[in-house]
Amino acid sequence: GGDIAASADLLVVQPPGTKPGDPPAAQHYDVQPSTCCYVSNVCVATSARRRGIGRKLMALALQRAAALRADQLVLHVEKDNVAAGQLYASMGFEPELLHPTMREVFTAPPFVDPAAPEQWLLSMHVTTNAGAGDLNSQQARNAPS
């Protein structure tokens, strides 16, 4: 086999008080908490960087989040990781998109380690037709108007 070039974990996070299988709470994440997919441990090997692998990995996470009927894709990025921050911003991730209830979930353990470097909490809206081949139109839907 070959070396692993990149990896990430994707977790489904239900709003407090709900359980897996409950129907989606709302399609308007600013009005009512809704199901999110959280991307963690995104890593691209140094030798594989600047080849679009990180973007493809995130496009796959977006596609999977849509298949899981999540309303938002959420992640943390260290504030000093400029390259990753630029990648996420170019894909449509923004701060402060989450409903306050879900923001509270993602700013506490286990999602935040108090000993870790300072981080940004970013998210983007997921649509049911999002996919790896649909990234450009997903970015257009997330672009500020």
mmCIF file of C-alpha atoms in Angstrom:
data_model
loop_
_atom_site.group_PDB
_atom_site.id
_atom_site.type_symbol
_atom_site.label_atom_id
_atom_site.label_comp_id
_atom_site.label_asym_id
_atom_site.label_seq_id
_atom_site.Cartn_x
_atom_site.Cartn_y
_atom_site.Cartn_z
ATOM 1 C CA GLY A 1 0.000 0.000 0.000
ATOM 2 C CA GLY A 2 0.798 3.655 -0.243
ATOM 3 C CA ASP A 3 1.148 6.376 2.324
ATOM 4 C CA ILE A 4 -1.923 8.141 3.695
ATOM 5 C CA ALA A 5 -2.028 11.658 2.235
ATOM 6 C CA ALA A 6 -4.990 13.070 4.175
ATOM 7 C CA SER A 7 -7.669 12.217 6.702
ATOM 8 C CA ALA A 8 -10.566 13.726 8.652
ATOM 9 C CA ASP A 9 -13.332 12.615 11.003
ATOM 10 C CA LEU A 10 -17.011 13.514 10.565
ATOM 11 C CA LEU A 11 -19.400 13.437 13.521
ATOM 12 C CA VAL A 12 -23.173 13.955 13.483
ATOM 13 C CA VAL A 13 -24.257 16.255 16.319
ATOM 14 C CA GLN A 14 -27.926 16.456 17.256
ATOM 15 C CA PRO A 15 -29.361 19.529 19.001
ATOM 16 C CA PRO A 16 -29.695 19.114 22.784
ATOM 17 C CA GLY A 17 -32.878 17.247 23.681
ATOM 18 C CA THR A 18 -33.114 15.334 20.385
ATOM 19 C CA LYS A 19 -31.959 11.874 19.403
ATOM 20 C CA PRO A 20 -30.793 10.229 16.180
ATOM 21 C CA GLY A 21 -33.714 9.540 13.880
ATOM 22 C CA ASP A 22 -35.718 12.564 15.017
ATOM 23 C CA PRO A 23 -36.913 14.568 12.009
ATOM 24 C CA PRO A 24 -34.863 17.678 11.232
ATOM 25 C CA ALA A 25 -35.836 20.441 13.660
ATOM 26 C CA ALA A 26 -35.694 23.248 11.123
ATOM 27 C CA GLN A 27 -34.157 24.210 7.858
ATOM 28 C CA HIS A 28 -33.512 27.679 9.262
ATOM 29 C CA TYR A 29 -30.468 27.264 11.489
ATOM 30 C CA ASP A 30 -30.721 30.846 12.783
ATOM 31 C CA VAL A 31 -34.263 30.252 14.146
ATOM 32 C CA GLN A 32 -34.030 26.815 15.752
ATOM 33 C CA PRO A 33 -31.117 24.463 16.522
ATOM 34 C CA SER A 34 -30.645 21.797 13.885
ATOM 35 C CA THR A 35 -28.480 18.770 13.195
ATOM 36 C CA CYS A 36 -24.871 19.543 12.321
ATOM 37 C CA CYS A 37 -21.954 17.522 11.053
ATOM 38 C CA TYR A 38 -18.688 18.368 12.759
ATOM 39 C CA VAL A 39 -15.407 17.902 10.913
ATOM 40 C CA SER A 40 -12.427 17.187 13.135
ATOM 41 C CA ASN A 41 -8.824 16.144 12.819
ATOM 42 C CA VAL A 42 -8.408 17.387 9.252
ATOM 43 C CA CYS A 43 -4.869 16.561 8.240
ATOM 44 C CA VAL A 44 -3.007 16.650 4.939
ATOM 45 C CA ALA A 45 0.524 15.287 4.894
ATOM 46 C CA THR A 46 3.157 17.967 4.330
ATOM 47 C CA SER A 47 4.328 16.207 1.169
ATOM 48 C CA ALA A 48 0.760 16.230 -0.230
ATOM 49 C CA ARG A 49 -0.134 19.877 0.432
ATOM 50 C CA ARG A 50 -0.957 22.478 -2.242
ATOM 51 C CA ARG A 51 -2.476 19.806 -4.510
ATOM 52 C CA GLY A 52 -6.181 20.384 -3.744
ATOM 53 C CA ILE A 53 -6.446 17.381 -1.442
ATOM 54 C CA GLY A 54 -7.738 19.416 1.509
ATOM 55 C CA ARG A 55 -10.429 20.980 -0.686
ATOM 56 C CA LYS A 56 -11.455 17.556 -2.005
ATOM 57 C CA LEU A 57 -11.557 16.159 1.524
ATOM 58 C CA MET A 58 -13.835 18.996 2.643
ATOM 59 C CA ALA A 59 -16.029 18.550 -0.448
ATOM 60 C CA LEU A 60 -16.476 14.905 0.547
ATOM 61 C CA ALA A 61 -17.381 15.983 4.090
ATOM 62 C CA LEU A 62 -19.960 18.373 2.634
ATOM 63 C CA GLN A 63 -21.380 15.622 0.422
ATOM 64 C CA ARG A 64 -21.629 13.236 3.384
ATOM 65 C CA ALA A 65 -23.243 15.913 5.571
ATOM 66 C CA ALA A 66 -25.889 16.447 2.894
ATOM 67 C CA ALA A 67 -26.529 12.702 2.666
ATOM 68 C CA LEU A 68 -26.967 12.638 6.454
ATOM 69 C CA ARG A 69 -29.489 15.506 6.179
ATOM 70 C CA ALA A 70 -27.405 17.826 8.339
ATOM 71 C CA ASP A 71 -28.228 21.502 8.132
ATOM 72 C CA GLN A 72 -24.693 22.749 8.770
ATOM 73 C CA LEU A 73 -21.099 21.610 8.474
ATOM 74 C CA VAL A 74 -19.042 22.852 11.428
ATOM 75 C CA LEU A 75 -15.329 22.879 12.248
ATOM 76 C CA HIS A 76 -12.681 24.528 14.374
ATOM 77 C CA VAL A 77 -9.445 25.877 12.920
ATOM 78 C CA GLU A 78 -6.485 27.198 14.866
ATOM 79 C CA LYS A 79 -6.242 30.956 14.436
ATOM 80 C CA ASP A 80 -2.583 30.735 13.432
ATOM 81 C CA ASN A 81 -3.289 28.182 10.663
ATOM 82 C CA VAL A 82 -3.639 30.799 7.938
ATOM 83 C CA ALA A 83 -3.630 28.371 4.988
ATOM 84 C CA ALA A 84 -6.476 26.269 6.426
ATOM 85 C CA GLY A 85 -8.433 29.400 7.382
ATOM 86 C CA GLN A 86 -8.136 30.688 3.818
ATOM 87 C CA LEU A 87 -9.237 27.330 2.398
ATOM 88 C CA TYR A 88 -12.323 27.203 4.627
ATOM 89 C CA ALA A 89 -13.245 30.831 3.885
ATOM 90 C CA SER A 90 -12.913 30.194 0.133
ATOM 91 C CA MET A 91 -15.337 27.279 0.495
ATOM 92 C CA GLY A 92 -17.954 29.401 2.259
ATOM 93 C CA PHE A 93 -17.276 28.668 5.930
ATOM 94 C CA GLU A 94 -18.048 31.636 8.164
ATOM 95 C CA PRO A 95 -18.077 32.447 11.872
ATOM 96 C CA GLU A 96 -21.325 33.138 13.727
ATOM 97 C CA LEU A 97 -23.696 31.181 11.465
ATOM 98 C CA LEU A 98 -24.738 28.745 14.185
ATOM 99 C CA HIS A 99 -27.856 28.980 16.319
ATOM 100 C CA PRO A 100 -26.781 30.061 19.857
ATOM 101 C CA THR A 101 -27.710 26.648 21.295
ATOM 102 C CA MET A 102 -25.439 24.844 18.864
ATOM 103 C CA ARG A 103 -22.693 27.470 19.265
ATOM 104 C CA GLU A 104 -22.767 26.654 22.979
ATOM 105 C CA VAL A 105 -22.405 22.933 22.186
ATOM 106 C CA PHE A 106 -19.388 23.496 19.929
ATOM 107 C CA THR A 107 -17.595 25.926 22.286
ATOM 108 C CA ALA A 108 -17.450 23.466 25.189
ATOM 109 C CA PRO A 109 -15.676 20.138 25.746
ATOM 110 C CA PRO A 110 -15.338 17.734 24.033
ATOM 111 C CA PHE A 111 -15.259 20.063 21.010
ATOM 112 C CA VAL A 112 -12.902 22.556 22.629
ATOM 113 C CA ASP A 113 -9.823 21.731 24.655
ATOM 114 C CA PRO A 114 -8.967 24.626 26.992
ATOM 115 C CA ALA A 115 -5.278 23.725 26.633
ATOM 116 C CA ALA A 116 -5.379 23.916 22.824
ATOM 117 C CA PRO A 117 -4.268 26.968 20.831
ATOM 118 C CA GLU A 118 -6.920 29.626 20.192
ATOM 119 C CA GLN A 119 -9.384 28.589 17.476
ATOM 120 C CA TRP A 120 -12.097 29.938 15.196
ATOM 121 C CA LEU A 121 -15.490 28.174 15.117
ATOM 122 C CA LEU A 122 -16.656 28.122 11.492
ATOM 123 C CA SER A 123 -19.688 26.675 9.755
ATOM 124 C CA MET A 124 -21.494 26.617 6.455
ATOM 125 C CA HIS A 125 -25.037 25.767 5.418
ATOM 126 C CA VAL A 126 -25.491 22.359 3.794
ATOM 127 C CA THR A 127 -28.019 21.723 1.047
ATOM 128 C CA THR A 128 -29.394 18.323 0.119
ATOM 129 C CA ASN A 129 -27.896 18.512 -3.376
ATOM 130 C CA ALA A 130 -24.389 19.364 -2.178
ATOM 131 C CA GLY A 131 -21.664 17.028 -3.278
ATOM 132 C CA ALA A 132 -18.067 16.772 -4.292
ATOM 133 C CA GLY A 133 -18.992 17.670 -7.871
ATOM 134 C CA ASP A 134 -21.264 20.499 -6.751
ATOM 135 C CA LEU A 135 -18.754 22.523 -4.714
ATOM 136 C CA ASN A 136 -18.802 25.617 -6.930
ATOM 137 C CA SER A 137 -22.577 26.022 -6.725
ATOM 138 C CA GLN A 138 -22.427 25.336 -2.960
ATOM 139 C CA GLN A 139 -19.886 28.153 -2.624
ATOM 140 C CA ALA A 140 -22.171 30.465 -4.606
ATOM 141 C CA ARG A 141 -25.094 29.704 -2.263
ATOM 142 C CA ASN A 142 -22.887 30.523 0.732
ATOM 143 C CA ALA A 143 -21.410 33.715 -0.693
ATOM 144 C CA PRO A 144 -22.525 36.950 0.976
ATOM 145 C CA SER A 145 -25.087 38.822 -1.093
#
